[in-house]
Amino acid sequence: MDSNSVNNERDRRVLELYEKVLEIEQRLIPTGLHVFGQTPDDPELGDLLRMVASFDRPELDIRSLPDLVAEGLGFADYSTLLKASAASEERLREREKVEAIVRGAIESFLDSRGSRIEAAVDLLWAEASVPGEQSRKVFDLLANIRGQLENNRELDGLTRALRGEYIEPGPGADIIQNPNILPTGRNTHAVNPYSVPSASAMRRAEPVANALLDRHREEAGRYPETIAMVLWGIDNIKTEGEAVAQVLWLLGVSPRRDAMNRATDVDVIPLERLGRPRIDVVMTVSGIFRDLFGATMTLLDTAVRRVASLDEPAEMNFIKKHSDLQMNESECSIDEAAVRVFSNAAGNYGTNVNFMVLESQWDDSGELGDLFITRKCFAYGRDSQGRNFDGRESRKLLERALSRVEVTYQNIDTTEVGITDVDHYFEYLGGVSKAVEKQTGARPAIYLSDSLSPGAKVRTLEETVRLESRTKMLNPKWFEGMLRHGFSGVAEIEHHVTNTFGWSATAGAVDDWVYDEVAATFVLDEEMLERLRSLNPHSARTLVGRLLEASGRGFWKAEQSVLDKLQDVLGNLEDRLEGVAG
Ligand code: BEZ
Ligand code: MG
């Protein structure tokens, strides 16, 4: 390489690194637990309002603030800047300028007493020539949200419920996606399953489904033939079926609505318009989804059957390819070969993979995949005669469907709960990935979307674990926020360590440095260890035990001196808990 290309390569790497640092810095994280009845305070409120302001809301005739600022400055639109900033320093500077002005406007809105809206509007006009009639609409919305957050009715709602009084209903959603959830403290209602997926969910889903396929093509050089996708109920309530819409895009169909606006059938999107093959999708659906979205389960099954019966070349229609093959090989009918919607048996919930991991009740990791299949092998849909086979046990069919999977995937539609906050992500996405590995002998590529990010970001599981580790578990802002809650805060830190461990157990997706730094931050630091020990010795013991388990199971190559120290600390914690002087 000549010195010019060495310099170019160096600049490219520095830019890439800078982009990663920005990603970590800008990630929204909860800085403490939600305290019932309490309103978020200023820095947190500012972050929240900034996220709310960064979405177009055509129903309110409101445009995204970063777009308005970018336009006012004569730059490309913000999502273009986001994409281009990884490869061009000039775009990166423009992006930073847009973000700084947006941040400044939100700060001035929060700071100024009296005419808050006008202060922000004036600033945006002076710094970025954003017309007042546009920015005023954004800040009217933010003022409304702020007012409703300040008037917190959660405690009132709870006491009314306990007295058996009427509680006003309200939609359940993420505040950023749907500010109409405010005020909180109302009786959350779900959605009409026949309206799912909504037109706006279909609109939002297309770029995410494309980003997923693009990302895998970057990694593997071709389209995945089969994707196993996790569908949850609450998420699809919040988004009016964003993940459902993603399935339909992958299959290459769109919902057809009847005279009562109910999505009961699908229209096939022609291959010329799709411009790519139809992807085979195996759906593993939560018990909550099954209970709430019966009509949607039928719609998804209908969509798969329709696509399987199209007259199209096998290389452009992987569902048809696979179901034809299965019918030929096993001499079965389409009623078996096109089953793709699986959940628990009626009345059952969850995979139990999380419990097996939490209680260390497994020897070989194949047991985790096996348990997932045992719990989720119940098929849902309608046969060719239109008869429901809801909840029929179909272990062989699920195993067969999983044996073709190259990619597993789950849509993440909120900044409030991430993949190490609860054990349910690893039980589902980790569980299905282990089940695939058991059937194919190879771990699938695992992806998560970040459908709230303006750029329709899709990350690998490994990238997501790194990002969550950096922004939460190992971030002093996060763990100090937790420690303010004393006993529960330590429990929360331990849950993050254990849920991270869950990603080792189910997917081998955790780097050594994550465990190294957990040990260094929470155990080898005497002062921190003493804080954990005095606030909550039970969780401290579980945390240290989990680190040792990670090493014992081969998930973490730790220094022997570190392991010796952990062993010491564990012995000491156990003595204390058992009341032995130590
Ligand atoms: C659901 O919404 O379907 C769900 C929520 C938490 C855990 C598992 C499933
Ligand atoms: Mg739970």
Coordinates of C-alpha atoms and ligand atoms in Angstrom, one line a residue:
M1 CA 0.0 0.0 0.0
D2 CA 1.3 3.5 -0.7
S3 CA 1.1 6.1 2.0
N4 CA -2.1 7.6 0.5
S5 CA -4.0 4.4 0.8
V6 CA -2.6 3.8 4.2
N7 CA -3.9 7.2 5.2
N8 CA -7.3 6.5 3.6
E9 CA -7.5 3.2 5.4
R10 CA -6.6 4.9 8.7
D11 CA -9.2 7.6 8.2
R12 CA -11.9 5.0 7.3
R13 CA -11.1 3.0 10.5
V14 CA -11.2 6.1 12.7
L15 CA -14.5 7.2 11.2
E16 CA -15.9 3.7 11.8
L17 CA -14.7 3.8 15.4
Y18 CA -16.2 7.2 15.9
E19 CA -19.5 6.1 14.5
K20 CA -19.5 3.2 17.0
V21 CA -18.8 5.6 19.9
L22 CA -21.6 7.8 18.7
E23 CA -24.0 4.8 18.6
I24 CA -23.1 4.0 22.2
E25 CA -23.3 7.6 23.4
Q26 CA -26.7 8.2 21.8
R27 CA -28.4 5.0 22.9
L28 CA -31.4 5.7 25.1
I29 CA -31.1 3.8 28.4
P30 CA -33.3 3.8 31.5
T31 CA -31.3 5.4 34.3
G32 CA -33.1 3.7 37.2
L33 CA -36.2 1.7 37.7
H34 CA -39.6 3.3 37.1
V35 CA -41.0 4.5 40.4
F36 CA -44.7 4.2 40.4
G37 CA -46.4 7.5 40.2
Q38 CA -43.2 9.5 39.6
T39 CA -42.6 11.7 36.6
P40 CA -39.2 11.5 34.7
D41 CA -36.9 14.4 35.6
D42 CA -35.1 16.7 33.2
P43 CA -32.2 14.9 31.5
E44 CA -34.4 11.8 31.0
L45 CA -37.4 13.9 29.9
G46 CA -35.2 15.7 27.4
D47 CA -34.0 12.4 25.9
L48 CA -37.6 11.1 25.7
L49 CA -38.9 14.3 24.0
R50 CA -36.0 14.3 21.6
M51 CA -36.9 10.7 20.5
V52 CA -40.6 11.7 20.2
A53 CA -39.6 14.7 18.0
S54 CA -37.5 12.5 15.7
F55 CA -40.4 10.8 14.0
D56 CA -42.7 12.0 11.3
R57 CA -46.3 12.0 12.4
P58 CA -48.3 12.4 9.2
E59 CA -51.6 11.9 11.2
L60 CA -50.8 15.2 13.1
D61 CA -49.2 16.9 10.1
I62 CA -45.9 16.9 12.1
R63 CA -42.5 16.4 10.5
S64 CA -39.4 15.0 12.3
L65 CA -37.4 17.7 13.9
P66 CA -34.0 16.4 12.6
D67 CA -35.4 16.4 9.1
L68 CA -36.7 19.9 9.5
V69 CA -33.3 21.1 10.7
A70 CA -31.4 19.2 8.0
E71 CA -33.7 20.7 5.4
G72 CA -33.3 24.2 6.8
L73 CA -29.6 23.9 6.6
G74 CA -29.7 22.6 3.1
F75 CA -28.5 19.1 3.9
A76 CA -29.8 15.8 2.7
D77 CA -32.6 14.3 4.9
Y78 CA -31.6 13.0 8.3
S79 CA -31.9 9.3 7.6
T80 CA -29.6 9.8 4.5
L81 CA -27.1 11.6 6.7
L82 CA -27.2 8.8 9.3
K83 CA -26.4 6.2 6.6
A84 CA -23.8 8.3 4.9
S85 CA -22.0 9.4 8.1
A86 CA -20.2 6.1 8.4
A87 CA -18.4 6.7 5.2
S88 CA -18.0 10.4 4.9
E89 CA -16.5 12.9 7.3
E90 CA -18.5 15.7 5.7
R91 CA -21.8 13.9 6.2
L92 CA -20.8 13.1 9.8
R93 CA -20.2 16.7 10.5
E94 CA -23.5 17.7 9.0
R95 CA -25.2 15.0 11.1
E96 CA -23.6 16.2 14.2
K97 CA -24.6 19.8 13.5
V98 CA -28.3 18.7 13.0
E99 CA -28.2 16.7 16.3
A100 CA -26.6 19.5 18.2
I101 CA -29.3 22.0 17.1
V102 CA -32.1 19.6 17.9
R103 CA -30.6 19.0 21.3
G104 CA -30.2 22.7 21.9
A105 CA -33.8 23.4 20.9
I106 CA -35.1 20.7 23.3
E107 CA -32.9 22.1 26.1
S108 CA -34.2 25.6 25.5
F109 CA -37.7 24.3 25.5
L110 CA -37.2 22.6 28.8
D111 CA -35.2 25.5 30.4
S112 CA -37.2 28.5 29.6
R113 CA -40.0 29.5 31.8
G114 CA -43.0 31.1 30.3
S115 CA -42.9 30.9 26.5
R116 CA -41.1 27.6 26.2
I117 CA -42.4 26.9 22.8
E118 CA -41.4 30.3 21.4
A119 CA -37.8 30.0 22.7
A120 CA -37.3 26.7 20.9
V121 CA -39.0 28.0 17.7
D122 CA -36.9 31.2 17.7
L123 CA -33.7 29.1 18.2
L124 CA -34.5 26.8 15.3
W125 CA -35.2 29.7 13.0
A126 CA -32.0 31.5 14.0
E127 CA -29.8 28.5 13.7
A128 CA -31.3 26.4 11.0
S129 CA -34.0 28.6 9.2
V130 CA -36.7 26.2 10.3
P131 CA -40.1 27.9 9.5
G132 CA -42.0 28.6 12.8
E133 CA -45.2 27.1 11.6
Q134 CA -43.4 23.8 11.2
S135 CA -41.4 23.7 14.4
R136 CA -44.3 25.1 16.5
K137 CA -46.4 22.0 15.7
V138 CA -43.6 19.8 17.0
F139 CA -43.3 21.8 20.2
D140 CA -47.0 21.9 20.7
L141 CA -46.9 18.1 20.8
L142 CA -43.9 18.1 23.2
A143 CA -45.6 20.6 25.5
N144 CA -48.7 18.5 25.6
I145 CA -46.6 15.3 26.4
R146 CA -44.7 17.2 29.0
G147 CA -47.9 18.4 30.7
Q148 CA -49.4 14.9 30.7
L149 CA -46.3 13.4 32.2
E150 CA -46.2 16.0 34.9
N151 CA -49.8 15.2 35.8
N152 CA -49.1 11.6 36.7
R153 CA -52.2 9.6 37.5
E154 CA -50.8 6.2 38.2
L155 CA -51.3 6.2 41.9
D156 CA -54.8 7.6 41.5
G157 CA -55.6 4.9 38.9
L158 CA -54.3 2.1 41.2
T159 CA -56.3 3.3 44.2
R160 CA -59.4 3.7 42.1
A161 CA -59.0 0.1 40.8
L162 CA -58.6 -1.2 44.4
R163 CA -61.8 0.5 45.3
G164 CA -63.4 -1.2 42.3
E165 CA -64.1 2.1 40.6
Y166 CA -64.2 2.9 36.9
I167 CA -60.8 3.6 35.2
E168 CA -60.7 5.3 31.9
P169 CA -59.3 3.1 29.2
G170 CA -56.3 4.1 27.1
P171 CA -54.2 2.4 24.4
G172 CA -51.1 0.4 25.2
A173 CA -48.0 1.4 23.3
D174 CA -44.6 2.8 23.5
I175 CA -44.7 6.5 24.2
I176 CA -42.4 7.3 21.4
Q177 CA -44.5 5.5 18.9
N178 CA -47.8 6.6 20.2
P179 CA -47.9 9.6 22.6
N180 CA -51.7 8.9 22.9
I181 CA -50.9 6.5 25.6
L182 CA -50.7 9.5 27.9
P183 CA -51.8 10.0 30.6
T184 CA -50.5 6.8 32.1
G185 CA -52.4 5.1 34.9
R186 CA -55.4 4.2 32.7
N187 CA -56.8 0.8 31.9
T188 CA -54.7 -0.4 29.0
H189 CA -56.6 -1.9 26.2
A190 CA -55.3 -3.9 23.3
V191 CA -56.1 -3.8 19.6
N192 CA -58.7 -5.2 17.4
P193 CA -56.8 -8.2 15.9
Y194 CA -58.6 -7.8 12.6
S195 CA -57.1 -4.4 12.1
V196 CA -53.6 -5.9 12.3
P197 CA -51.3 -5.2 10.6
S198 CA -52.3 -1.6 10.2
A199 CA -51.4 0.4 7.1
S200 CA -48.8 2.3 9.0
A201 CA -47.3 -0.9 10.4
M202 CA -47.0 -2.1 6.8
R203 CA -45.2 1.1 5.9
R204 CA -42.8 0.9 8.7
A205 CA -42.1 -2.8 8.2
E206 CA -40.9 -2.6 4.6
P207 CA -37.5 -0.9 5.2
V208 CA -36.8 -3.1 8.3
A209 CA -37.5 -6.3 6.4
N210 CA -35.3 -5.1 3.5
A211 CA -32.6 -4.1 6.0
L212 CA -32.7 -7.6 7.5
L213 CA -32.3 -9.2 4.1
D214 CA -29.6 -6.7 3.0
R215 CA -27.7 -7.3 6.2
H216 CA -27.7 -11.1 5.7
R217 CA -26.7 -10.7 2.1
E218 CA -23.7 -8.6 3.3
E219 CA -22.7 -11.4 5.7
A220 CA -23.6 -14.5 3.6
G221 CA -23.5 -13.3 0.1
R222 CA -27.1 -14.4 -0.7
Y223 CA -30.7 -14.3 0.4
P224 CA -31.6 -16.5 3.3
E225 CA -34.0 -19.2 2.1
T226 CA -35.7 -19.6 5.5
I227 CA -35.9 -17.3 8.5
A228 CA -37.3 -18.3 11.9
M229 CA -39.0 -15.3 13.5
V230 CA -40.2 -14.7 17.0
L231 CA -43.6 -13.0 17.4
W232 CA -44.8 -11.5 20.7
G233 CA -48.2 -10.3 21.6
I234 CA -47.5 -7.1 23.6
D235 CA -45.1 -5.8 20.9
N236 CA -47.7 -6.3 18.2
I237 CA -50.3 -4.5 20.3
K238 CA -47.9 -1.6 20.7
T239 CA -47.1 -1.3 17.0
E240 CA -50.4 -2.5 15.5
G241 CA -48.6 -5.5 14.1
E242 CA -45.2 -4.3 12.9
A243 CA -43.6 -7.7 13.2
V244 CA -46.6 -9.3 11.5
A245 CA -46.2 -6.8 8.7
Q246 CA -42.5 -7.8 8.4
V247 CA -43.5 -11.4 8.0
L248 CA -45.9 -10.4 5.2
W249 CA -43.2 -8.4 3.4
L250 CA -40.7 -11.3 3.6
L251 CA -43.4 -13.6 2.1
G252 CA -44.2 -10.9 -0.5
V253 CA -47.9 -10.3 0.3
S254 CA -50.0 -7.5 1.6
P255 CA -53.1 -7.6 3.7
R256 CA -56.5 -7.4 1.9
R257 CA -59.2 -5.6 3.8
D258 CA -62.9 -6.4 3.6
A259 CA -65.8 -4.0 3.6
M260 CA -65.5 -3.7 7.4
N261 CA -61.7 -2.9 7.1
R262 CA -60.8 -6.3 8.5
A263 CA -57.6 -7.9 7.3
T264 CA -58.9 -11.4 6.5
D265 CA -57.0 -12.3 3.3
V266 CA -53.8 -11.3 1.4
D267 CA -52.9 -10.0 -2.0
V268 CA -49.8 -11.4 -3.6
I269 CA -47.2 -8.8 -4.5
P270 CA -45.9 -9.7 -8.0
L271 CA -42.2 -10.9 -8.1
E272 CA -41.4 -8.0 -10.5
R273 CA -42.4 -5.5 -7.9
L274 CA -40.8 -7.4 -5.1
G275 CA -37.5 -7.7 -7.0
R276 CA -36.3 -10.6 -4.9
P277 CA -37.3 -14.2 -3.9
R278 CA -40.1 -14.8 -1.4
I279 CA -38.5 -15.9 1.9
D280 CA -39.8 -18.9 3.8
V281 CA -40.7 -17.8 7.4
V282 CA -41.1 -20.1 10.3
M283 CA -43.0 -18.3 13.1
T284 CA -42.6 -19.2 16.7
V285 CA -45.3 -17.3 18.5
S286 CA -45.7 -16.5 22.2
G287 CA -48.7 -17.8 24.1
I288 CA -49.8 -14.2 24.6
F289 CA -49.8 -13.6 20.9
R290 CA -51.8 -16.7 20.3
D291 CA -54.4 -15.6 22.8
L292 CA -54.7 -12.1 21.5
F293 CA -54.2 -12.5 17.8
G294 CA -56.2 -15.5 16.8
A295 CA -57.4 -13.8 13.6
T296 CA -53.8 -12.8 12.8
M297 CA -52.5 -16.4 13.3
T298 CA -55.1 -17.4 10.6
L299 CA -54.0 -14.6 8.4
L300 CA -50.4 -15.6 8.6
D301 CA -51.2 -19.2 7.9
T302 CA -53.4 -18.1 4.9
A303 CA -50.5 -16.0 3.6
V304 CA -48.0 -19.0 3.7
R305 CA -50.5 -21.3 2.0
R306 CA -51.2 -18.8 -0.7
V307 CA -47.5 -18.3 -1.4
A308 CA -46.8 -22.0 -1.4
S309 CA -49.4 -22.6 -4.1
L310 CA -48.2 -19.9 -6.5
D311 CA -47.0 -20.9 -9.9
E312 CA -43.5 -19.5 -9.6
P313 CA -39.9 -20.8 -10.1
A314 CA -38.4 -22.5 -7.0
E315 CA -35.5 -20.1 -6.9
M316 CA -37.8 -17.1 -6.6
N317 CA -40.2 -18.7 -4.1
F318 CA -38.5 -20.5 -1.2
I319 CA -41.8 -21.5 0.5
K320 CA -43.0 -23.2 -2.6
K321 CA -39.6 -24.8 -3.1
H322 CA -39.5 -26.2 0.4
S323 CA -43.1 -27.3 0.6
D324 CA -43.0 -29.0 -2.9
L325 CA -39.8 -30.8 -1.8
Q326 CA -41.4 -31.9 1.5
M327 CA -44.5 -33.1 -0.3
N328 CA -42.4 -35.2 -2.7
E329 CA -40.1 -36.6 -0.1
S330 CA -42.6 -37.5 2.6
E331 CA -45.6 -37.9 0.3
C332 CA -47.5 -35.6 2.6
S333 CA -50.1 -33.0 1.6
I334 CA -49.9 -29.2 1.6
D335 CA -51.7 -29.3 4.9
E336 CA -48.5 -30.6 6.4
A337 CA -45.9 -29.1 4.1
A338 CA -47.0 -25.5 4.5
V339 CA -47.4 -25.3 8.3
R340 CA -45.3 -22.4 9.5
V341 CA -47.2 -21.0 12.5
F342 CA -46.2 -22.6 15.8
S343 CA -46.9 -21.8 19.5
N344 CA -47.5 -23.5 22.8
A345 CA -50.3 -25.9 23.5
A346 CA -53.6 -24.1 24.3
G347 CA -53.4 -22.7 27.8
N348 CA -49.6 -23.0 28.0
Y349 CA -47.1 -20.1 27.9
G350 CA -43.4 -19.6 27.5
T351 CA -40.5 -21.9 26.5
N352 CA -39.2 -22.7 30.0
V353 CA -35.7 -22.3 28.4
N354 CA -35.1 -19.4 30.7
F355 CA -35.9 -21.4 33.8
M356 CA -33.6 -24.2 32.7
V357 CA -30.8 -21.7 32.3
L358 CA -31.5 -19.7 35.5
E359 CA -31.6 -22.8 37.6
S360 CA -28.5 -24.4 35.8
Q361 CA -30.6 -27.5 35.1
W362 CA -28.9 -28.5 31.9
D363 CA -25.8 -30.5 30.9
D364 CA -25.7 -30.3 27.2
S365 CA -26.9 -27.1 25.4
G366 CA -28.9 -29.3 23.0
E367 CA -31.3 -29.8 25.9
L368 CA -32.2 -26.1 25.7
G369 CA -33.1 -26.5 22.0
D370 CA -35.0 -29.6 22.7
L371 CA -37.1 -28.0 25.4
F372 CA -37.9 -25.1 23.0
I373 CA -39.3 -27.6 20.5
T374 CA -41.2 -29.5 23.1
R375 CA -42.9 -26.3 24.2
K376 CA -43.5 -24.7 20.8
C377 CA -44.4 -27.6 18.5
F378 CA -48.1 -26.9 18.4
A379 CA -49.3 -25.9 14.9
Y380 CA -52.0 -23.3 14.3
G381 CA -54.0 -22.5 11.1
R382 CA -56.6 -24.0 8.8
D383 CA -56.4 -27.0 6.5
S384 CA -57.4 -27.1 2.8
Q385 CA -61.0 -27.9 3.9
G386 CA -61.0 -24.8 6.0
R387 CA -61.0 -26.8 9.2
N388 CA -59.1 -25.3 12.1
F389 CA -56.2 -27.4 13.5
D390 CA -55.5 -24.9 16.3
G391 CA -52.9 -26.3 18.7
R392 CA -52.3 -29.7 17.1
E393 CA -49.1 -31.2 18.4
S394 CA -46.7 -31.3 15.4
R395 CA -43.2 -32.0 16.6
K396 CA -42.0 -33.5 13.4
L397 CA -43.3 -30.6 11.3
L398 CA -41.6 -28.0 13.5
E399 CA -38.3 -30.0 13.4
R400 CA -38.6 -30.2 9.7
A401 CA -39.3 -26.5 9.3
L402 CA -36.4 -25.6 11.6
S403 CA -34.0 -27.9 9.8
R404 CA -34.0 -25.4 6.8
V405 CA -33.5 -22.3 8.9
E406 CA -30.4 -20.1 8.2
V407 CA -31.4 -17.0 10.0
T408 CA -33.3 -16.3 13.3
Y409 CA -34.7 -12.9 14.0
Q410 CA -36.8 -10.8 16.4
N411 CA -38.1 -7.3 15.9
I412 CA -37.3 -4.9 18.8
D413 CA -39.7 -1.9 18.8
T414 CA -38.9 -0.1 22.0
T415 CA -36.0 1.5 23.8
E416 CA -37.5 0.6 27.2
V417 CA -36.7 -3.1 27.2
G418 CA -33.6 -4.6 25.7
I419 CA -32.3 -8.1 25.2
T420 CA -30.5 -8.3 28.5
D421 CA -33.2 -6.6 30.6
V422 CA -35.5 -9.6 30.8
D423 CA -34.9 -13.4 30.4
H424 CA -37.6 -13.6 27.7
Y425 CA -35.4 -12.6 24.7
F426 CA -32.9 -15.3 25.3
E427 CA -35.6 -17.9 26.1
Y428 CA -37.3 -17.1 22.7
L429 CA -34.7 -15.9 20.2
G430 CA -31.9 -17.9 21.9
G431 CA -34.2 -20.9 22.3
V432 CA -35.2 -21.0 18.7
S433 CA -31.6 -20.5 17.6
K434 CA -30.5 -23.5 19.7
A435 CA -33.4 -25.5 18.3
V436 CA -32.2 -24.7 14.8
E437 CA -28.7 -25.6 15.7
K438 CA -30.0 -29.0 17.0
Q439 CA -31.7 -29.7 13.7
T440 CA -29.1 -28.4 11.3
G441 CA -25.8 -28.9 13.2
A442 CA -24.9 -25.2 12.7
R443 CA -25.8 -22.1 14.6
P444 CA -27.9 -19.8 12.5
A445 CA -27.1 -16.2 11.9
I446 CA -29.1 -14.3 14.6
Y447 CA -30.4 -10.7 14.0
L448 CA -32.4 -8.1 15.9
S449 CA -33.9 -5.0 14.4
D450 CA -34.0 -1.6 16.1
S451 CA -37.1 -0.5 14.4
L452 CA -37.3 2.7 16.4
S453 CA -34.0 4.0 15.0
P454 CA -34.6 6.3 12.0
G455 CA -32.2 4.3 9.8
A456 CA -34.1 0.9 10.1
K457 CA -31.1 -0.6 11.8
V458 CA -30.5 -4.4 11.9
R459 CA -27.8 -5.7 14.1
T460 CA -26.3 -9.2 14.7
L461 CA -27.0 -10.7 18.1
E462 CA -23.3 -10.3 18.9
E463 CA -23.4 -6.6 18.1
T464 CA -26.5 -6.2 20.1
V465 CA -25.0 -7.9 23.2
R466 CA -21.9 -5.7 22.9
L467 CA -24.0 -2.6 22.6
E468 CA -26.2 -3.5 25.6
S469 CA -23.2 -4.4 27.7
R470 CA -21.5 -1.1 27.0
T471 CA -24.6 1.0 27.4
K472 CA -26.2 -0.7 30.4
M473 CA -24.4 -3.3 32.5
L474 CA -21.0 -1.8 32.3
N475 CA -22.1 1.9 32.1
P476 CA -21.7 3.7 35.4
K477 CA -24.6 5.9 34.5
W478 CA -26.8 2.8 34.3
F479 CA -25.5 0.8 37.3
E480 CA -25.3 3.8 39.6
G481 CA -28.9 4.6 38.6
M482 CA -29.8 1.1 39.6
L483 CA -27.8 1.2 42.8
R484 CA -29.9 4.2 44.0
H485 CA -32.7 1.7 44.4
G486 CA -30.7 -0.4 46.8
F487 CA -31.8 -4.0 47.1
S488 CA -33.8 -4.0 43.8
G489 CA -31.0 -2.3 42.0
V490 CA -28.5 -5.0 42.8
A491 CA -31.0 -7.6 41.8
E492 CA -31.4 -5.7 38.5
I493 CA -27.6 -5.7 37.9
E494 CA -27.5 -9.5 38.7
H495 CA -30.4 -10.1 36.2
H496 CA -28.4 -8.4 33.5
V497 CA -25.4 -10.6 34.2
T498 CA -27.6 -13.7 34.2
N499 CA -29.5 -12.7 31.0
T500 CA -26.2 -12.0 29.3
F501 CA -25.1 -15.4 30.4
G502 CA -28.3 -16.7 28.8
W503 CA -27.0 -15.5 25.4
S504 CA -23.8 -17.6 26.0
A505 CA -25.9 -20.6 26.9
T506 CA -28.3 -20.4 23.9
A507 CA -26.1 -18.8 21.3
G508 CA -22.5 -18.5 22.3
A509 CA -22.9 -14.7 21.6
V510 CA -20.9 -13.1 24.4
D511 CA -17.3 -12.0 24.1
D512 CA -14.8 -12.8 26.9
W513 CA -14.2 -9.1 27.5
V514 CA -17.8 -8.7 28.7
Y515 CA -17.3 -11.2 31.5
D516 CA -13.8 -9.8 32.2
E517 CA -15.3 -6.3 32.7
V518 CA -18.3 -7.6 34.7
A519 CA -15.8 -9.3 37.1
A520 CA -13.6 -6.2 37.2
T521 CA -16.4 -3.8 37.8
F522 CA -18.6 -5.6 40.3
V523 CA -16.4 -8.1 42.1
L524 CA -12.7 -7.2 41.9
D525 CA -13.4 -3.6 42.9
E526 CA -13.5 -4.0 46.7
E527 CA -15.5 -0.9 47.2
M528 CA -18.2 -1.9 44.7
L529 CA -18.3 -5.5 46.0
E530 CA -18.9 -4.1 49.5
R531 CA -21.8 -2.0 48.3
L532 CA -23.4 -4.9 46.5
R533 CA -22.8 -7.2 49.5
S534 CA -24.3 -4.8 52.0
L535 CA -27.3 -3.9 49.8
N536 CA -28.3 -7.3 48.6
P537 CA -25.9 -10.3 49.5
H538 CA -28.2 -12.8 47.8
S539 CA -28.0 -11.2 44.4
A540 CA -24.3 -10.5 44.9
R541 CA -23.8 -14.3 45.5
T542 CA -25.8 -15.2 42.4
L543 CA -23.8 -12.7 40.3
V544 CA -20.5 -14.2 41.4
G545 CA -21.8 -17.7 41.0
R546 CA -23.0 -16.9 37.5
L547 CA -19.5 -15.7 36.5
L548 CA -18.0 -18.9 37.8
E549 CA -20.6 -20.9 35.9
A550 CA -19.7 -19.0 32.7
S551 CA -16.1 -20.1 33.1
G552 CA -17.1 -23.6 34.2
R553 CA -19.2 -24.1 31.1
G554 CA -16.5 -22.8 28.8
F555 CA -18.2 -19.5 27.9
W556 CA -15.5 -17.3 29.4
K557 CA -11.7 -17.8 29.2
A558 CA -10.8 -16.1 32.5
E559 CA -7.4 -15.6 34.1
Q560 CA -6.9 -18.2 36.8
S561 CA -6.1 -15.5 39.4
V562 CA -9.5 -13.9 38.7
L563 CA -11.3 -17.3 39.1
D564 CA -9.4 -17.8 42.4
K565 CA -10.6 -14.5 43.6
L566 CA -14.2 -15.1 42.5
Q567 CA -14.1 -18.4 44.3
D568 CA -12.9 -16.7 47.5
V569 CA -15.6 -14.1 47.3
L570 CA -18.3 -16.7 46.7
G571 CA -17.2 -18.7 49.7
N572 CA -17.2 -15.6 51.8
L573 CA -20.6 -14.5 50.6
E574 CA -22.0 -17.9 51.3
D575 CA -20.5 -18.0 54.8
R576 CA -22.1 -14.6 55.6
L577 CA -25.5 -15.6 54.3
E578 CA -25.4 -18.8 56.3
G579 CA -24.4 -16.8 59.4
V580 CA -20.9 -18.2 59.7
A581 CA -18.5 -15.6 60.9
G582 CA -16.3 -14.5 58.0
Ligands
BEZ1 C1 -45.6 -11.3 24.6 O1 -46.0 -10.2 24.6 O2 -46.0 -12.1 23.8 C2 -44.5 -11.7 25.6 C3 -44.1 -10.9 26.6 C4 -43.1 -11.3 27.5 C5 -42.6 -12.5 27.4 C6 -43.0 -13.4 26.4 C7 -44.0 -13.0 25.5
MG2 MG -41.6 -12.4 33.1

